[in-house]
Coordinates of C-alpha atoms and ligand atoms in Angstrom, one line a residue:
M1 CA 0.0 0.0 0.0
K2 CA 1.3 3.4 -0.9
K3 CA 1.2 6.2 1.7
I4 CA 0.6 9.0 -0.8
S5 CA -2.4 10.5 -2.6
L6 CA -3.5 8.7 -5.8
W7 CA -3.4 12.1 -7.6
K8 CA 0.2 12.8 -6.5
D9 CA 1.4 9.3 -7.5
D10 CA -0.3 9.6 -10.9
A11 CA 1.2 13.0 -11.7
K12 CA 4.6 14.0 -13.0
T13 CA 6.8 16.0 -10.5
S14 CA 6.9 19.6 -11.3
S15 CA 10.3 21.3 -11.5
F16 CA 10.2 25.0 -10.7
A17 CA 13.5 26.1 -9.1
P18 CA 13.6 27.7 -5.6
L19 CA 14.0 31.5 -5.3
Q20 CA 17.7 32.4 -5.3
E21 CA 17.7 36.3 -5.5
D22 CA 15.8 39.4 -4.4
L23 CA 13.0 40.6 -6.7
H24 CA 10.2 43.1 -6.9
V25 CA 6.7 42.2 -8.3
D26 CA 3.2 43.8 -8.3
I27 CA 1.7 40.8 -6.6
A28 CA 3.4 38.1 -4.4
I29 CA 1.3 35.0 -4.0
V30 CA 2.2 32.7 -1.1
G31 CA 1.1 29.1 -1.8
G32 CA 0.8 27.1 -5.0
G33 CA -2.5 25.3 -4.5
I34 CA -5.7 25.9 -6.5
T35 CA -6.3 29.3 -4.9
G36 CA -2.8 30.7 -5.5
L37 CA -2.3 29.3 -9.0
T38 CA -5.8 30.3 -10.3
A39 CA -5.1 33.9 -9.0
A40 CA -1.6 33.8 -10.5
H41 CA -3.0 32.8 -13.9
L42 CA -5.7 35.4 -13.9
L43 CA -3.4 38.3 -12.8
A44 CA -0.5 37.4 -15.0
K45 CA -2.9 37.2 -18.0
A46 CA -4.1 40.7 -17.0
G47 CA -0.5 41.9 -17.4
K48 CA 0.6 42.1 -13.8
S49 CA 4.0 41.0 -12.6
V50 CA 3.3 38.0 -10.3
A51 CA 5.5 35.6 -8.3
V52 CA 4.2 32.5 -6.6
L53 CA 6.2 31.3 -3.6
E54 CA 5.5 27.6 -2.8
A55 CA 7.0 25.9 0.3
M56 CA 6.8 22.4 -1.2
R57 CA 5.8 21.5 -4.8
V58 CA 2.8 22.9 -6.7
G59 CA -0.3 21.0 -5.5
D60 CA 1.4 19.4 -2.5
G61 CA -0.9 21.2 0.0
T62 CA -4.5 20.1 0.4
T63 CA -5.3 20.5 -3.3
G64 CA -3.3 17.4 -4.3
F65 CA -4.8 15.4 -1.4
S66 CA -8.5 16.2 -2.0
T67 CA -11.2 14.2 -3.7
G68 CA -11.4 16.2 -7.0
N69 CA -15.2 16.8 -6.8
L70 CA -16.8 20.1 -7.9
Y71 CA -20.3 20.9 -6.8
A72 CA -22.5 23.9 -6.1
I73 CA -23.8 22.3 -2.8
V74 CA -21.8 22.9 0.4
E75 CA -20.5 20.4 3.0
E76 CA -22.5 22.1 5.8
S77 CA -25.7 21.8 3.6
F78 CA -27.9 24.6 2.3
K79 CA -30.5 23.6 4.8
K80 CA -28.2 24.5 7.7
L81 CA -27.1 27.8 6.0
Q82 CA -30.8 28.7 5.8
F83 CA -30.8 29.0 9.7
K84 CA -28.2 31.8 9.4
F85 CA -28.7 33.5 6.1
D86 CA -31.6 34.8 4.0
K87 CA -32.7 33.4 0.6
K88 CA -30.8 35.9 -1.4
T89 CA -27.5 35.0 0.3
I90 CA -27.9 31.2 -0.2
Q91 CA -28.8 31.9 -3.8
A92 CA -25.6 33.9 -4.2
V93 CA -23.6 31.0 -2.6
A94 CA -25.1 28.5 -5.1
D95 CA -24.6 30.9 -8.0
S96 CA -21.0 31.8 -7.2
R97 CA -20.0 28.2 -6.7
T98 CA -21.7 27.3 -10.0
A99 CA -19.8 30.1 -11.7
A100 CA -16.5 28.8 -10.3
I101 CA -17.2 25.3 -11.7
G102 CA -18.1 26.9 -15.0
Y103 CA -14.8 28.9 -14.9
I104 CA -12.8 25.7 -14.4
E105 CA -14.7 23.9 -17.2
N106 CA -14.1 26.8 -19.7
L107 CA -10.4 26.9 -18.8
V108 CA -10.1 23.2 -19.3
R109 CA -11.7 23.4 -22.7
E110 CA -9.9 26.7 -23.8
L111 CA -6.4 25.5 -22.7
A112 CA -7.1 21.8 -23.6
I113 CA -6.1 20.8 -20.0
D114 CA -5.8 17.0 -19.7
C115 CA -7.3 16.5 -16.2
D116 CA -10.2 14.1 -16.7
F117 CA -12.8 16.8 -16.3
H118 CA -16.4 15.5 -16.6
R119 CA -19.8 16.8 -15.7
R120 CA -21.3 14.2 -13.3
P121 CA -24.2 14.0 -10.9
W122 CA -23.7 14.6 -7.1
R123 CA -25.7 12.4 -4.8
L124 CA -26.5 12.5 -1.1
I125 CA -27.5 9.0 0.1
S126 CA -29.4 7.7 3.1
E127 CA -28.9 4.0 3.6
T128 CA -31.7 3.8 6.1
D129 CA -34.8 5.9 6.6
T130 CA -33.2 7.5 9.7
Y131 CA -31.7 10.2 7.5
D132 CA -34.5 10.5 4.8
K133 CA -35.9 13.7 6.4
I134 CA -32.4 15.4 6.1
L135 CA -32.4 14.4 2.4
E136 CA -35.9 15.7 1.8
K137 CA -35.1 19.1 3.3
E138 CA -31.9 19.4 1.4
Y139 CA -33.8 18.5 -1.8
Q140 CA -36.1 21.4 -1.2
A141 CA -33.2 23.7 -0.5
C142 CA -31.5 22.7 -3.7
L143 CA -34.7 23.3 -5.7
D144 CA -35.0 26.7 -4.0
V145 CA -31.7 27.8 -5.5
G146 CA -32.6 26.4 -8.9
L147 CA -30.4 23.3 -9.0
D148 CA -31.5 20.4 -11.1
A149 CA -32.4 18.2 -8.1
H150 CA -34.3 14.9 -7.9
L151 CA -35.3 12.5 -5.1
D152 CA -34.7 8.8 -6.0
S153 CA -35.1 5.5 -4.3
V154 CA -32.3 3.9 -6.3
A155 CA -28.7 4.8 -7.0
P156 CA -26.0 3.0 -9.1
L157 CA -24.4 1.4 -6.0
P158 CA -24.1 -2.3 -5.2
F159 CA -26.0 -2.1 -1.9
N160 CA -29.5 -1.1 -0.7
I161 CA -30.3 2.5 0.0
S162 CA -33.3 4.2 1.4
K163 CA -33.2 7.5 -0.6
A164 CA -30.9 9.5 -2.8
L165 CA -30.9 13.2 -3.5
R166 CA -29.4 13.6 -7.0
V167 CA -28.2 17.0 -8.4
E168 CA -27.3 16.9 -12.1
N169 CA -24.5 18.7 -13.9
Q170 CA -21.9 18.9 -11.1
A171 CA -18.3 17.8 -12.0
Q172 CA -15.1 15.8 -11.2
F173 CA -11.5 16.2 -12.3
N174 CA -8.0 15.2 -11.3
P175 CA -6.9 18.1 -9.1
M176 CA -3.2 17.5 -9.4
Q177 CA -3.2 17.3 -13.2
Y178 CA -5.4 20.5 -13.3
I179 CA -3.1 22.4 -10.9
K180 CA 0.1 21.4 -12.8
A181 CA -1.4 22.5 -16.1
L182 CA -2.5 25.8 -14.5
A183 CA 1.0 26.4 -13.2
A184 CA 2.4 25.9 -16.7
Q185 CA -0.2 28.3 -18.1
A186 CA 0.5 30.9 -15.5
Q187 CA 4.2 30.7 -16.2
K188 CA 3.5 31.0 -20.0
A189 CA 1.6 34.2 -19.1
G190 CA 4.7 35.6 -17.4
C191 CA 4.2 34.5 -13.8
M192 CA 7.3 33.5 -11.9
I193 CA 6.9 30.3 -9.8
F194 CA 9.3 29.2 -7.1
E195 CA 9.0 25.8 -5.5
R196 CA 10.7 24.7 -2.3
T197 CA 10.6 28.3 -1.2
P198 CA 8.9 28.7 2.2
V199 CA 8.1 32.2 3.1
L200 CA 9.6 32.7 6.6
R201 CA 8.2 36.1 7.5
I202 CA 5.9 38.7 5.9
K203 CA 6.4 42.4 6.8
E204 CA 3.2 44.2 5.8
G205 CA 3.6 47.7 4.5
S206 CA 4.3 49.7 1.4
P207 CA 5.8 47.7 -0.1
N208 CA 5.2 44.4 1.6
V209 CA 8.4 42.4 2.2
L210 CA 8.5 38.6 2.1
Y211 CA 11.5 36.9 3.5
T212 CA 12.7 33.5 2.2
E213 CA 15.9 31.6 2.8
N214 CA 17.7 32.8 -0.3
G215 CA 15.9 35.9 -1.4
T216 CA 13.6 38.7 -0.4
V217 CA 10.5 39.6 -2.4
T218 CA 9.0 43.1 -2.3
A219 CA 5.4 43.5 -3.6
S220 CA 2.7 46.1 -3.5
K221 CA 0.1 43.4 -2.9
V222 CA 0.2 40.0 -1.2
I223 CA -2.2 37.1 -1.5
N224 CA -2.0 34.6 1.4
A225 CA -3.1 31.5 -0.5
T226 CA -1.8 29.2 2.2
H227 CA -5.2 27.6 3.0
S228 CA -5.0 29.0 6.5
P229 CA -3.3 32.5 6.4
K230 CA 0.1 32.8 8.0
G231 CA 0.7 34.6 11.3
V232 CA -1.7 35.7 14.0
R233 CA -5.0 37.0 12.6
F234 CA -8.5 37.4 14.0
V235 CA -9.8 35.0 11.5
H236 CA -8.0 32.1 13.2
I237 CA -10.4 32.1 16.1
L238 CA -13.3 31.8 13.6
L239 CA -11.9 28.6 12.0
G240 CA -12.0 24.9 13.1
S241 CA -9.2 22.8 11.7
Y242 CA -10.1 19.2 10.9
R243 CA -8.2 16.2 9.4
E244 CA -9.7 13.7 7.1
Y245 CA -8.6 10.3 5.8
A246 CA -8.7 8.7 2.4
I247 CA -8.1 5.3 0.8
A248 CA -8.1 4.1 -2.8
V249 CA -9.1 0.5 -3.4
K250 CA -9.4 -1.9 -6.3
L251 CA -12.5 -4.1 -6.7
N252 CA -12.7 -7.9 -7.5
S253 CA -16.1 -7.5 -9.2
G254 CA -18.8 -5.0 -9.7
D255 CA -18.9 -1.6 -11.4
Y256 CA -16.9 1.4 -10.3
P257 CA -19.8 3.9 -9.8
E258 CA -19.7 7.2 -11.8
G259 CA -20.3 10.5 -10.0
I260 CA -20.0 12.0 -6.6
F261 CA -21.6 10.0 -3.6
W262 CA -21.9 11.4 -0.1
L263 CA -23.2 8.7 2.2
I264 CA -24.7 10.1 5.4
D265 CA -23.4 8.6 8.6
K266 CA -24.4 10.2 11.9
L267 CA -23.2 13.8 11.8
H268 CA -20.8 13.3 8.9
H269 CA -20.7 11.7 5.5
Y270 CA -18.4 9.4 3.7
S271 CA -17.4 10.5 0.2
I272 CA -17.0 7.9 -2.6
R273 CA -15.9 8.4 -6.2
S274 CA -14.1 6.3 -8.9
Y275 CA -11.0 7.3 -10.9
T276 CA -9.2 5.6 -13.8
S277 CA -5.4 6.4 -13.6
S278 CA -3.3 7.4 -16.5
S279 CA -2.1 3.8 -16.8
G280 CA -5.7 2.6 -17.1
E281 CA -6.1 1.2 -13.6
N282 CA -9.6 1.6 -11.9
Y283 CA -9.8 2.8 -8.3
L284 CA -12.6 3.5 -5.9
L285 CA -11.8 6.3 -3.4
V286 CA -13.4 6.7 0.0
L287 CA -12.9 9.6 2.3
G288 CA -14.1 10.4 5.8
E289 CA -13.4 9.9 9.5
P290 CA -12.9 13.6 10.3
H291 CA -11.6 14.8 13.6
K292 CA -10.2 18.0 15.0
V293 CA -6.4 18.4 14.2
G294 CA -4.4 17.2 17.2
H295 CA -7.4 15.7 19.0
K296 CA -7.2 12.0 18.2
K297 CA -4.6 9.8 19.9
D298 CA -4.6 6.8 17.6
N299 CA -5.5 8.2 14.2
E300 CA -4.1 5.2 12.2
I301 CA -7.4 3.5 13.1
C302 CA -9.1 5.9 10.7
F303 CA -7.7 4.0 7.7
K304 CA -8.9 0.7 9.2
N305 CA -12.4 2.2 9.7
L306 CA -12.5 3.4 6.1
E307 CA -11.4 0.0 4.9
N308 CA -14.1 -1.8 7.0
Y309 CA -16.7 0.7 5.8
I310 CA -16.0 0.1 2.1
R311 CA -15.5 -3.6 2.4
A312 CA -19.0 -3.8 3.9
R313 CA -20.4 -2.3 0.7
F314 CA -18.1 -3.3 -2.2
D315 CA -16.2 -6.4 -3.2
V316 CA -12.7 -5.0 -2.4
K317 CA -9.7 -6.7 -3.8
S318 CA -6.9 -4.6 -2.4
V319 CA -6.3 -1.3 -0.6
D320 CA -3.7 0.5 -2.8
Y321 CA -3.3 4.0 -1.4
H322 CA -3.9 5.9 1.8
W323 CA -3.5 9.5 2.7
S324 CA -4.8 12.3 5.0
A325 CA -5.3 16.0 4.7
Q326 CA -6.9 18.9 6.5
N327 CA -9.5 21.6 6.1
Y328 CA -10.7 24.7 7.9
K329 CA -14.4 25.1 8.8
P330 CA -15.7 28.7 9.0
A331 CA -17.7 29.9 12.0
D332 CA -20.7 31.1 10.1
G333 CA -20.5 28.5 7.3
L334 CA -19.1 30.8 4.6
P335 CA -15.4 31.2 3.7
Y336 CA -13.3 34.4 4.3
I337 CA -12.1 35.9 1.0
G338 CA -10.7 39.3 0.5
A339 CA -8.5 42.1 2.0
V340 CA -7.5 41.9 5.7
N341 CA -5.1 44.9 5.5
H342 CA -6.5 47.4 3.1
K343 CA -3.5 49.8 3.6
A344 CA -0.9 47.2 2.7
N345 CA -3.1 45.4 0.2
V346 CA -2.9 42.0 1.9
Y347 CA -5.5 39.4 1.0
I348 CA -6.6 36.1 2.5
A349 CA -8.7 33.1 1.3
T350 CA -9.6 30.5 3.9
G351 CA -12.5 28.7 5.7
F352 CA -13.3 26.5 2.6
A353 CA -14.3 23.4 4.7
T354 CA -14.1 20.4 2.3
D355 CA -15.5 22.6 -0.6
G356 CA -12.3 24.5 -1.5
L357 CA -11.6 23.3 -5.0
T358 CA -14.6 25.4 -6.0
Y359 CA -14.2 28.0 -3.2
G360 CA -10.5 28.3 -3.9
T361 CA -11.2 29.0 -7.6
L362 CA -13.9 31.5 -6.6
A363 CA -11.5 33.2 -4.1
A364 CA -9.0 33.7 -6.9
M365 CA -11.7 35.2 -9.2
I366 CA -12.8 37.6 -6.4
I367 CA -9.3 38.6 -5.2
S368 CA -8.1 39.2 -8.8
D369 CA -11.1 41.3 -9.5
L370 CA -10.5 43.3 -6.3
I371 CA -6.8 43.8 -7.3
L372 CA -7.7 44.7 -10.9
G373 CA -10.4 47.1 -9.8
N374 CA -13.2 45.1 -11.5
E375 CA -16.7 44.9 -10.0
N376 CA -17.3 41.5 -8.4
Q377 CA -20.9 40.7 -7.3
W378 CA -19.7 38.2 -4.6
S379 CA -16.9 40.1 -2.9
K380 CA -19.1 41.5 -0.1
L381 CA -20.7 38.2 0.7
Y382 CA -17.3 36.5 1.5
D383 CA -15.5 39.6 2.9
P384 CA -13.3 38.4 5.8
Q385 CA -14.2 41.5 7.8
R386 CA -17.9 40.7 7.7
H387 CA -17.8 39.0 11.1
N388 CA -21.3 38.6 12.6
P389 CA -21.2 37.2 16.1
L390 CA -24.7 35.8 16.1
K391 CA -24.3 33.8 12.9
S392 CA -20.9 32.5 14.1
A393 CA -21.8 31.8 17.7
V394 CA -22.3 28.1 17.8
R395 CA -19.1 27.0 16.0
F396 CA -17.2 29.9 17.6
I397 CA -18.0 28.7 21.1
K398 CA -17.4 25.1 20.2
E399 CA -14.0 25.7 18.6
N400 CA -12.8 28.1 21.2
I401 CA -13.8 25.9 24.2
H402 CA -11.4 23.3 22.6
V403 CA -8.7 26.0 22.3
F404 CA -9.2 27.0 25.9
M405 CA -8.9 23.4 27.1
D406 CA -5.7 23.1 25.1
Y407 CA -4.3 26.2 26.8
M408 CA -5.1 24.6 30.1
K409 CA -2.9 21.6 29.3
D410 CA 0.1 23.9 29.5
I411 CA 0.2 23.6 33.3
P412 CA 3.1 21.9 35.0
Y413 CA 3.3 18.2 35.5
Q414 CA 1.0 17.3 32.6
A415 CA 3.7 15.6 30.5
E416 CA 3.0 12.2 29.1
V417 CA 6.2 10.5 30.2
K418 CA 9.0 11.3 32.7
R419 CA 12.0 9.7 30.9
F420 CA 13.2 9.3 27.3
S421 CA 13.5 5.5 28.0
S422 CA 9.7 5.3 28.1
I423 CA 9.5 6.5 24.4
L424 CA 9.6 3.5 22.0
P425 CA 11.0 3.6 18.4
G426 CA 8.4 5.3 16.2
E427 CA 6.7 7.0 19.1
G428 CA 6.4 10.7 20.0
K429 CA 5.7 11.9 23.5
T430 CA 5.6 15.1 25.5
I431 CA 8.1 15.3 28.4
E432 CA 8.7 18.1 30.9
I433 CA 12.3 19.1 31.6
K434 CA 13.1 21.8 34.1
G435 CA 9.6 23.3 33.8
E436 CA 9.6 23.3 29.9
K437 CA 7.7 21.0 27.7
F438 CA 9.6 19.1 25.0
S439 CA 8.1 17.1 22.1
V440 CA 10.4 14.1 21.7
Y441 CA 10.3 11.5 18.9
R442 CA 12.4 8.4 18.9
D443 CA 13.0 7.3 15.3
E444 CA 13.2 3.6 14.2
S445 CA 17.0 3.6 14.6
G446 CA 16.6 4.8 18.2
E447 CA 17.8 8.4 17.7
L448 CA 15.9 11.1 19.6
H449 CA 14.5 14.2 18.0
Q450 CA 13.8 16.9 20.6
V451 CA 11.9 20.2 19.9
S452 CA 9.9 22.6 22.0
A453 CA 6.3 21.5 22.5
V454 CA 5.0 25.1 22.4
C455 CA 3.4 26.0 19.1
T456 CA 5.0 29.1 17.6
H457 CA 1.6 30.4 16.5
M458 CA -0.2 31.2 19.8
K459 CA 1.6 29.0 22.3
C460 CA -0.7 25.9 22.6
I461 CA 1.0 22.6 23.3
V462 CA 1.4 20.4 20.2
N463 CA 0.2 16.7 20.2
W464 CA 1.7 13.6 18.5
N465 CA 0.1 12.5 15.2
N466 CA 1.1 8.8 14.9
E467 CA -0.1 8.4 11.3
Q468 CA 1.8 11.4 9.8
K469 CA 4.7 11.3 12.4
S470 CA 4.2 15.0 13.0
W471 CA 3.5 17.3 15.9
D472 CA 0.0 18.8 15.4
C473 CA -1.4 21.8 17.3
P474 CA -4.9 21.3 18.6
C475 CA -5.7 25.0 18.7
H476 CA -5.6 26.3 15.0
G477 CA -4.2 23.3 13.2
S478 CA -0.5 24.1 12.7
R479 CA 1.6 21.0 12.0
F480 CA 5.4 20.5 12.4
T481 CA 7.9 17.7 11.4
V482 CA 9.7 15.7 14.1
D483 CA 12.5 18.2 13.7
G484 CA 10.2 21.2 14.2
Q485 CA 9.7 22.5 10.6
V486 CA 6.3 24.0 9.8
I487 CA 4.3 21.7 7.5
E488 CA 1.0 23.6 7.4
G489 CA -1.4 25.8 9.3
P490 CA -1.0 29.4 10.5
A491 CA 2.4 29.0 12.2
I492 CA 5.3 30.5 10.2
I493 CA 8.2 29.9 12.6
N494 CA 9.6 26.4 13.2
L495 CA 9.5 24.7 16.6
P496 CA 12.9 25.5 18.2
K497 CA 15.2 22.5 18.6
R498 CA 16.0 21.3 22.1
E499 CA 18.6 19.0 23.5
D500 CA 18.8 17.4 26.9
N501 CA 20.8 14.3 27.4
N502 CA 20.2 13.8 31.1
Q503 CA 16.7 12.6 31.0
H504 CA 17.4 8.9 30.3
Ligands
FAD1 C1 -9.6 15.0 2.5 C2 -10.1 16.3 1.8 C3 -10.9 16.1 0.6 C4 -11.3 17.3 -0.1 N1 -12.0 17.1 -1.2 C5 -12.5 18.2 -1.8 C6 -13.3 18.0 -3.0 O1 -13.6 17.0 -3.5 N2 -13.9 19.2 -3.5 C7 -13.6 20.4 -3.0 O2 -14.1 21.4 -3.6 N3 -12.8 20.6 -2.0 C8 -12.2 19.5 -1.4 N4 -11.4 19.6 -0.3 C9 -11.0 21.0 0.1 C10 -10.0 21.5 -0.9 O3 -9.1 20.5 -1.2 C11 -9.2 22.7 -0.3 O4 -10.0 23.6 0.3 C12 -8.4 23.4 -1.3 O5 -7.6 22.4 -2.0 C13 -7.5 24.5 -0.7 O6 -6.8 25.0 -1.8 P1 -5.7 26.1 -1.4 O7 -5.0 26.4 -2.7 O8 -6.4 27.3 -0.7 O9 -4.7 25.5 -0.3 P2 -3.6 24.4 -0.6 O10 -3.9 23.5 -1.7 O11 -3.4 23.7 0.8 O12 -2.4 25.2 -1.0 C14 -1.7 26.0 -0.1 C15 -0.2 26.0 -0.4 O13 0.5 26.9 0.4 C16 1.8 26.4 0.6 N5 2.3 27.1 1.8 C17 1.9 27.0 3.1 N6 2.7 27.8 3.9 C18 3.7 28.4 3.0 C19 4.8 29.3 3.3 N7 5.1 29.7 4.5 N8 5.5 29.7 2.2 C20 5.2 29.2 0.9 N9 4.1 28.4 0.7 C21 3.4 27.9 1.7 C22 1.5 24.9 0.9 O14 2.7 24.2 0.7 C23 0.4 24.6 -0.1 O15 0.9 24.1 -1.3 C24 -11.0 18.5 0.4 C25 -10.3 18.7 1.6 C26 -9.8 17.6 2.3 C27 -9.0 17.7 3.6
FES2 S1 -1.9 26.8 15.6 FE1 -2.5 28.4 16.9 S2 -1.6 28.0 18.8 FE2 -0.9 26.4 17.5

């Protein structure tokens, strides 16, 4: 079994060189996912000088680890949005998301992007009548916004269902192939792309200054396209960070179903789709098992749970891939897209939940319009400074009770072990040494990797992620390698290294 996303394994590695000099551009974009590269393409095409600075490789963030589904519906459901927003707002959400899918489709056709884009139906399935009412309400909500919705009692799946809500004319693609092609097109339009170039600090001003290891970029405008914006911002207390798990399996018999399937299970849903790789192999993908980042002790069990779930429903031959990724849920159900520092022209795009291939595209459309001075009918709707405490209250309280509890863990004598000898090879544990918490990992060869356990974002204590072998912050989702390097999330500074050899 490969521990990598099917999309990443099936794509060629991109080869943009790291930044090695100082430069000045109109617009610096931090992050080469679907948000950053769509904006880069739009702005470079409009004649702006643009540089994309990507810490890893293009698509190596969440974009290349997603499901590749494009739909106007939202993870939270239109029905739930109806409790917080009026009809006009929900119509605008559906229209803007439909426009973003249309934008992707047009680009795929215009540039002949080979990314397996197809219009497909989206289905929400209840396997027992327990969830039929949810489906019926969502069906009405879909009709209200003019989607081509139907209620069925059958679906092209090899097991019995109670009801299916079907929405026609949604879409699927291979997100990694799309993003790589988009990067090539942005470069053709004059955009500079630098991979393996983490931005280490952003000084906002006129101009903005972005520091990297081997070069400094000055820019009159900055787009934070890093999924969760870097640094300490108000928006972080409005976001809940969640990890989700995926496996790709082959079947012994039976058809690989076409389209997007969300199967309701308690409060969440499992997402199922098929994909044929470039070498002609068929796979069935299943994603689910969400939990708050840094909140699950044994998270490897999530893959086993996914496998059991899919084996109970399909004739599975082998599990070929597994991976995980994270998303950020917004407090009021809508993402935060637009300027956060009007004076310095700094923009953010976050809070996409698991709907961000569409929202990321929409964010790029909105931000590039704002930068180019074009009217955009949806910019107010998603404005990051729109904060409405009433609409956000439920999730805000829930997420911040978690954050408060995690701060409380930073009291003395709460370490997991007292001695290094209690940490087995492959394990990570928190240990307290002279009043300071260390995060200590023992690798398979027995060597210890010691870093500070205090998250460099807002000082919560990081927890061990045994599936990814990383230190994950339970407060706002920053993640770090065993040697302290930032992987993702709002933190921008690495966990400082520590060394104590007396604690055996
Ligand atoms: C399991 C899962 C399945 C999903 N499936 C779907 C789906 O089917 N449909 C859908 O619409 N949405 C889906 N989503 C959500 C969607 O994938 C994301 O919202 C979207 O990909 C976010 O794109 P992005 O460009 O904003 O961020 P990313 O793709 O995460 O890109 C951000 C980039 O910024 C880079 N970066 C970070 N820090 C720095 C730094 N300091 N310097 C330089 N670069 C930096 C990262 O390396 C990364 O490449 C899914 C999410 C998950 C977790
Ligand atoms: S991510 Fe905010 S404190 Fe760690």
